[in-house]
mmCIF file of C-alpha atoms in Angstrom:
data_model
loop_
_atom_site.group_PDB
_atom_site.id
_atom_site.type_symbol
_atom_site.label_atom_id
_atom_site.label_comp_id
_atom_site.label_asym_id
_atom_site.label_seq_id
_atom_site.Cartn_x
_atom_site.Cartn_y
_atom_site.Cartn_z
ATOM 1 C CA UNK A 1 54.808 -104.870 -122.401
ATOM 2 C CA UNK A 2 51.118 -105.708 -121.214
ATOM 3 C CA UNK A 3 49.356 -102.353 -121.793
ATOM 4 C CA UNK A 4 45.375 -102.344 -121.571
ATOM 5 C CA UNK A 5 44.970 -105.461 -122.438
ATOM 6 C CA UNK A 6 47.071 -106.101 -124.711
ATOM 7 C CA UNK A 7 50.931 -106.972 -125.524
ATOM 8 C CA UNK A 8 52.482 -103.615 -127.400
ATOM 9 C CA UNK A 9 56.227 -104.044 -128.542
ATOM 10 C CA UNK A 10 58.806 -101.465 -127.037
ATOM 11 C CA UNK A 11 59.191 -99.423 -130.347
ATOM 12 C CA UNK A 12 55.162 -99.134 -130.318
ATOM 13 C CA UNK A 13 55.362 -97.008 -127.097
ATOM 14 C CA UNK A 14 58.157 -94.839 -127.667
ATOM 15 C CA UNK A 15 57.012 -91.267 -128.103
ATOM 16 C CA UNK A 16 60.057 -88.844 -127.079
ATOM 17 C CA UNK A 17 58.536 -87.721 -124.025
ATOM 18 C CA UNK A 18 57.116 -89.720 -121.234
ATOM 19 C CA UNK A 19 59.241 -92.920 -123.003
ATOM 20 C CA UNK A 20 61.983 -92.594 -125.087
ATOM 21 C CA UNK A 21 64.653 -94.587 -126.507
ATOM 22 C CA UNK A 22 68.232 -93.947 -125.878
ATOM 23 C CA UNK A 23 71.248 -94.149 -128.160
ATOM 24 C CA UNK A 24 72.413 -97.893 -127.415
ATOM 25 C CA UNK A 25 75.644 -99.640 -126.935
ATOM 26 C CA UNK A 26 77.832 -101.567 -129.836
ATOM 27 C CA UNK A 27 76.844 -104.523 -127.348
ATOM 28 C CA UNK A 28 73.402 -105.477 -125.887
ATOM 29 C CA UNK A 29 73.012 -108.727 -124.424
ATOM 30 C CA UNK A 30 68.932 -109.626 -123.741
ATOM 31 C CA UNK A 31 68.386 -112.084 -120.870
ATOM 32 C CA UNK A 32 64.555 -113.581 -120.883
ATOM 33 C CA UNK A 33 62.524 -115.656 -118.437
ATOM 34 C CA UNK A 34 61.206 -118.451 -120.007
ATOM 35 C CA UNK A 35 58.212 -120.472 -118.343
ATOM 36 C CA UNK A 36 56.322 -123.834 -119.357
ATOM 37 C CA UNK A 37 54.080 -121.068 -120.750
ATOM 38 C CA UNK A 38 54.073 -117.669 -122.023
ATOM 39 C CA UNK A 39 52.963 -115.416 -119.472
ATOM 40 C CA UNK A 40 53.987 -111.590 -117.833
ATOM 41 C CA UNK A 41 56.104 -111.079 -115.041
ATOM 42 C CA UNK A 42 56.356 -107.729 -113.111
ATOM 43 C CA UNK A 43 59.851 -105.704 -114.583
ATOM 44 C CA UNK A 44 61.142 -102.599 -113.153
ATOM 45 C CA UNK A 45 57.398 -102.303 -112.097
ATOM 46 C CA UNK A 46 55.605 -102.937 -115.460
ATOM 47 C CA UNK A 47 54.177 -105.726 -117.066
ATOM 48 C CA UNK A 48 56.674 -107.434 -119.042
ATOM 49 C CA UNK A 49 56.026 -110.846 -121.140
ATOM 50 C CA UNK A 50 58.315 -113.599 -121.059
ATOM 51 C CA UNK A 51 59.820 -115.552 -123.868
ATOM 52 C CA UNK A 52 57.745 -117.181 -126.165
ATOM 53 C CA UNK A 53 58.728 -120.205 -128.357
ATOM 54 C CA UNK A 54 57.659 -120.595 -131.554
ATOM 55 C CA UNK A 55 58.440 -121.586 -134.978
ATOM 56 C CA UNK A 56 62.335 -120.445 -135.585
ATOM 57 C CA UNK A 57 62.357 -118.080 -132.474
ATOM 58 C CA UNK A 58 64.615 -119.332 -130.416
ATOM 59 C CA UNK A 59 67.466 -119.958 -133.417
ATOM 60 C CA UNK A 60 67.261 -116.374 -132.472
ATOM 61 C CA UNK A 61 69.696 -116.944 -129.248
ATOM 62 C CA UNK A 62 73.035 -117.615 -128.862
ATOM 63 C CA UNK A 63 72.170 -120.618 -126.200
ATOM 64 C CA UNK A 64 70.392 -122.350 -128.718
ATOM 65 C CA UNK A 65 72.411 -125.070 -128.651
ATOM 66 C CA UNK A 66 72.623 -125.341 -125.439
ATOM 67 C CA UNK A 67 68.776 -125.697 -124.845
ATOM 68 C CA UNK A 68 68.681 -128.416 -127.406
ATOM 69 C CA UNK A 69 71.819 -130.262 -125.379
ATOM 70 C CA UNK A 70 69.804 -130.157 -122.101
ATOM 71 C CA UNK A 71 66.778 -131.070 -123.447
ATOM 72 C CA UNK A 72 67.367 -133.161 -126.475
ATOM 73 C CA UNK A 73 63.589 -134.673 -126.317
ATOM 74 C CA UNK A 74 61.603 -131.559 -126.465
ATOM 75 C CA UNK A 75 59.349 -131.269 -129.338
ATOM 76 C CA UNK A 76 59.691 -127.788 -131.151
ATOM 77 C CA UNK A 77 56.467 -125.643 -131.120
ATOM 78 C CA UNK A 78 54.314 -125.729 -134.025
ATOM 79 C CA UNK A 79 52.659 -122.172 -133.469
ATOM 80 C CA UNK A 80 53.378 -119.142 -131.029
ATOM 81 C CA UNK A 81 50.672 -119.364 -128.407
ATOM 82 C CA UNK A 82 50.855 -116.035 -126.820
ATOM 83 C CA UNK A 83 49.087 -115.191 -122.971
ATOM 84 C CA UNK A 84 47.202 -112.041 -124.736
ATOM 85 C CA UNK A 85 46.849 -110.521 -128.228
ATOM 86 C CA UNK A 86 49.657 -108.780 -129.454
ATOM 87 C CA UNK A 87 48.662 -106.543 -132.295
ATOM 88 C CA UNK A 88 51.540 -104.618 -133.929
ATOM 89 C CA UNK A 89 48.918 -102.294 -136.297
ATOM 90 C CA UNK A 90 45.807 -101.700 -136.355
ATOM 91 C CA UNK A 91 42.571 -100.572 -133.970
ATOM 92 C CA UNK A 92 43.426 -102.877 -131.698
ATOM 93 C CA UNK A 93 47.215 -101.105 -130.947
ATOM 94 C CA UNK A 94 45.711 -97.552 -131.277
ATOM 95 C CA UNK A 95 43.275 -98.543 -128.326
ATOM 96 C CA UNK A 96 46.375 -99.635 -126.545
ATOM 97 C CA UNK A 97 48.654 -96.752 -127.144
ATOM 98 C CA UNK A 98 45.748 -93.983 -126.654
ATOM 99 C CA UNK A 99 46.091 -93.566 -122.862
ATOM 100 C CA UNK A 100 49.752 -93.469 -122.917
ATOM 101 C CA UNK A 101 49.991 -90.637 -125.849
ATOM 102 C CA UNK A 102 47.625 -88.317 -123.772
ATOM 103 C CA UNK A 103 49.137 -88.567 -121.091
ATOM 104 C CA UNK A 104 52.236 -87.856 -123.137
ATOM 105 C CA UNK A 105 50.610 -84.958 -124.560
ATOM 106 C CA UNK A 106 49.590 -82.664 -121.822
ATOM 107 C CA UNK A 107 52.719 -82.679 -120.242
ATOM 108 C CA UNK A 108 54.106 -80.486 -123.441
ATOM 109 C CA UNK A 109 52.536 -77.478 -125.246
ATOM 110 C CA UNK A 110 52.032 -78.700 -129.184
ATOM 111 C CA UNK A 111 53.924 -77.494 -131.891
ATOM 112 C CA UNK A 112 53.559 -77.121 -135.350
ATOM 113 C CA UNK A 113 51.324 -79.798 -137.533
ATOM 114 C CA UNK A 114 53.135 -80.988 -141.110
ATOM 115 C CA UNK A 115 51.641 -83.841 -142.831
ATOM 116 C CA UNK A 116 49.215 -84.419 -145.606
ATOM 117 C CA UNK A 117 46.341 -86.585 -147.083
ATOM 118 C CA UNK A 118 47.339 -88.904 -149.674
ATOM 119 C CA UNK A 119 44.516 -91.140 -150.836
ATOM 120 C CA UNK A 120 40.897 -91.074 -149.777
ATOM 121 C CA UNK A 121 39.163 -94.432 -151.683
ATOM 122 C CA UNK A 122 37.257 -97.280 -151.178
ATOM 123 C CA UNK A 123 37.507 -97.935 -147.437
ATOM 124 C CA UNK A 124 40.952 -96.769 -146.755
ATOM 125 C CA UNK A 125 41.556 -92.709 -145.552
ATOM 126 C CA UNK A 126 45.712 -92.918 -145.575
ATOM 127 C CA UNK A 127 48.541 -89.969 -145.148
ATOM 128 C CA UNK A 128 50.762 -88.941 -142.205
ATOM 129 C CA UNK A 129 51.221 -86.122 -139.731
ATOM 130 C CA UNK A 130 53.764 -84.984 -136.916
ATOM 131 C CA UNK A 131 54.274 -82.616 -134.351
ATOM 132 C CA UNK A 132 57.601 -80.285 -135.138
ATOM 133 C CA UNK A 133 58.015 -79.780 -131.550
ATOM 134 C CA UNK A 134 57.743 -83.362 -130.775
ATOM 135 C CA UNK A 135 58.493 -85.633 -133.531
ATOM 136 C CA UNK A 136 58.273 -88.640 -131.973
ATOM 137 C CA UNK A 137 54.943 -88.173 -130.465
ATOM 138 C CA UNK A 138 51.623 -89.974 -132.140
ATOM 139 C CA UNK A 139 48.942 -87.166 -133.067
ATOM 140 C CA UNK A 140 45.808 -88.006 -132.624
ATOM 141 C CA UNK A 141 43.338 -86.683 -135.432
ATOM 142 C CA UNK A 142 39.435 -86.761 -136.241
ATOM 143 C CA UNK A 143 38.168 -87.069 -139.769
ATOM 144 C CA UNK A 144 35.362 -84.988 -140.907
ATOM 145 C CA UNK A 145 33.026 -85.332 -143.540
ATOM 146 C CA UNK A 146 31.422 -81.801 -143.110
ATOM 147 C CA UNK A 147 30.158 -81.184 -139.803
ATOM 148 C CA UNK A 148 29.762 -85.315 -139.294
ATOM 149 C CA UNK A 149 32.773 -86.676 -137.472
ATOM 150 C CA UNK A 150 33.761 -90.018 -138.674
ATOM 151 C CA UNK A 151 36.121 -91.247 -136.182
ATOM 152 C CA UNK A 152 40.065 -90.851 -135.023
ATOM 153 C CA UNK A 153 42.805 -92.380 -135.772
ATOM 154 C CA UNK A 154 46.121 -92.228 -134.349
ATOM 155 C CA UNK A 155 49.283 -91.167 -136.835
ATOM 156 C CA UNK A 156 52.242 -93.633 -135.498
ATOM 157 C CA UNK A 157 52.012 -96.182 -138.108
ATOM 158 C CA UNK A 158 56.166 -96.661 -139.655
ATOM 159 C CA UNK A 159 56.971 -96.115 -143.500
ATOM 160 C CA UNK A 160 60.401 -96.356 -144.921
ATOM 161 C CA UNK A 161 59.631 -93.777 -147.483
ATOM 162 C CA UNK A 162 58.839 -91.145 -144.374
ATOM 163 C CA UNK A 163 61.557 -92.195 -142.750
ATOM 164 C CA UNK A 164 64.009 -91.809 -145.493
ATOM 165 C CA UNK A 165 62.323 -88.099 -146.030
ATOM 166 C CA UNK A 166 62.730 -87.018 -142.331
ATOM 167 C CA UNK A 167 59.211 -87.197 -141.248
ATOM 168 C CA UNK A 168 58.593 -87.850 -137.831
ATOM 169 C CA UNK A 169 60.917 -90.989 -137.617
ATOM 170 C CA UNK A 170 58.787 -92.997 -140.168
ATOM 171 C CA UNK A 171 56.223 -93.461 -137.463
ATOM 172 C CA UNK A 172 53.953 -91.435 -138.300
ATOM 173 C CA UNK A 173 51.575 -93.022 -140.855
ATOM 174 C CA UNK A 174 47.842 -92.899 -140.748
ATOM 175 C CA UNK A 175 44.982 -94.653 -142.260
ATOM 176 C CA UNK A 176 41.523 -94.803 -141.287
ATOM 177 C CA UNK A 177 38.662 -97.051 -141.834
ATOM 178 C CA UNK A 178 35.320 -94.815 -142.570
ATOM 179 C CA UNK A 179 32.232 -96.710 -141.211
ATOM 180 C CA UNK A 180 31.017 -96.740 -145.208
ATOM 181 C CA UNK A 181 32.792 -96.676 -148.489
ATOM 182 C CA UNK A 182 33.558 -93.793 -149.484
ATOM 183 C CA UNK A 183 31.772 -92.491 -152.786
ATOM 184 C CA UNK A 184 33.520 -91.333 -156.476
ATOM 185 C CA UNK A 185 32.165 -87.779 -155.248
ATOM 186 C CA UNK A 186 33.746 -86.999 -151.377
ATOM 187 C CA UNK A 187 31.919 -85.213 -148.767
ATOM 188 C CA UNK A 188 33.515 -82.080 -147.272
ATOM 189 C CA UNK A 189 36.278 -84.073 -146.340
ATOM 190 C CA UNK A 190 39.224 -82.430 -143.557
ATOM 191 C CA UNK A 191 41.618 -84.264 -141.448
ATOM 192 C CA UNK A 192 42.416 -82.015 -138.188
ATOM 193 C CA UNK A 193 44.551 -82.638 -135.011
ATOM 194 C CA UNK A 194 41.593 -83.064 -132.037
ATOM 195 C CA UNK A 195 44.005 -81.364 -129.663
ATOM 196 C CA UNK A 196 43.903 -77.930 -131.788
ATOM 197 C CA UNK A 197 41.521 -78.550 -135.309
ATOM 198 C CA UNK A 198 44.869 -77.871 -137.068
ATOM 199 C CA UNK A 199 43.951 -79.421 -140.497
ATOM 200 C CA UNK A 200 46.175 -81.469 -142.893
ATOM 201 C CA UNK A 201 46.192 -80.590 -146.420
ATOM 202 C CA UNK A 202 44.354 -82.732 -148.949
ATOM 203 C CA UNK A 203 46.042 -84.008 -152.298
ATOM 204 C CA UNK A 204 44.961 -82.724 -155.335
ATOM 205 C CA UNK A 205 43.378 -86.019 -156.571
ATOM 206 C CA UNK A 206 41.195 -85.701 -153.736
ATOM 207 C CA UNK A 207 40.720 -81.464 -153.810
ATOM 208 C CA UNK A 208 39.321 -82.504 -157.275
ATOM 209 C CA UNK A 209 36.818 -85.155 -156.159
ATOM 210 C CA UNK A 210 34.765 -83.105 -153.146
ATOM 211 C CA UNK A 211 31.648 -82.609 -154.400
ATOM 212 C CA UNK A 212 30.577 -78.973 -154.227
ATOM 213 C CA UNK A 213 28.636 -77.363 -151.855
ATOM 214 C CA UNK A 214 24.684 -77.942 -151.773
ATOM 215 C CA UNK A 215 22.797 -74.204 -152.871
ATOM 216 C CA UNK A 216 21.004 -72.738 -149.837
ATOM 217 C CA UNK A 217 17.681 -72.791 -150.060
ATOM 218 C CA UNK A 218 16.126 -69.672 -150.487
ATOM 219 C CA UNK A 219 14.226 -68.464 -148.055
ATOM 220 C CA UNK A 220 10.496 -66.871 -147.866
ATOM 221 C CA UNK A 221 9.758 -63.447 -148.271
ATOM 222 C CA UNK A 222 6.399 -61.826 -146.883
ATOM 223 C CA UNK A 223 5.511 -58.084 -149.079
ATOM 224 C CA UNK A 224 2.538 -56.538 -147.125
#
């Protein structure tokens, strides 16, 4: 689908509430438009791309053959050309899916945050987090580095592990990119939901490398 910009798979958008996936058939059969080039046609009223050839794709299809009988000459493609970018991680998808998970969001009163902070090193900030209420639904957090704000990042990233443990689907993985690396000794470091400031809870690795509090300064005191 052709979402700001850019070309989000189905399972990317899915988020149990304003778009949801339902329980499917033994049987699907998947019919797609194929132009001289890739491109988006309008589908049920969205923007939907077409199929696009590339190396090994269209093996994919039952009617292989039959393309290849009807036109025997055509040379296969050497690389998928695509008619936008079509990120599947990264800041580039977040920016995509961000619109579409708030409106998502205030249509339902949030429940319960679980989740947790795993590692916080080098230039990587990584853990997970879910809504109880609404598993399937991306939550949207700020990191904080005392009372500086360092940026969002949205938690719908997929994990086997999480999935196998009965978190949020699996897709709800997190990690964020702080604008510097991040030193031995952390900052004041919390993880909170922006909709609430519900905070995750840090690992003990990284309880044990936040660098204690700076000593007020004392203050001046005037004797007559």
């Amino acid at each position: 689908m052709l979402v700001n910009g850019q070309l989000v798979l189905g399972w990317s958008l899915v988020n149990g509430i304003t778009i949801t996936q339902e329980s499917c058939p033994a049987r699907i059969q998947y019919f797609q438009i194929e132009l001289d080039s890739h491109d988006c046609v309008i589908a049920e009223g969205a923007w939907s791309e077409t199929f696009a050839d590339g190396p090994g794709l269209r093996e994919q299809f039952h009617n292989a053959a039959e393309y290849y009988a009807l036109f025997p000459n055509e040379p296969p493609p050497e690389a998928l050309s695509l008619c936008a970018p079509r990120p599947e991680h990264g800041a580039k998808l977040e920016a995509a899916l961000r619109p579409v998970v708030a409106r998502a969001a205030e249509a339902v009163t949030l429940g319960r945050l679980e989740g947790y902070v795993e590692r916080a090193e080098g230039w990587k900030i990584e853990g997970w987090a879910f809504d109880h209420e609404h598993p399937s639904l991306p939550v949207l957090l700020e990191v904080m580095a005392g009372e500086e704000r360092l940026g969002t990042v949205l938690a719908h990233g997929y994990r086997e592990d999480l999935a196998k443990a009965g978190k949020g689907g699996g897709a709800c993985a997190f990690c964020f990119t702080p604008p510097a690396r991040l030193p031995a000794a952390l900052p004041a470091l919390r993880i909170r939901r922006v909709a609430d400031a519900a905070e995750l809870p840090l690992s003990s690795g990284i309880q044990a490398r936040l660098a204690p509090p700076k000593p007020a300064k004392p203050g001046l005191r005037l004797v007559a």
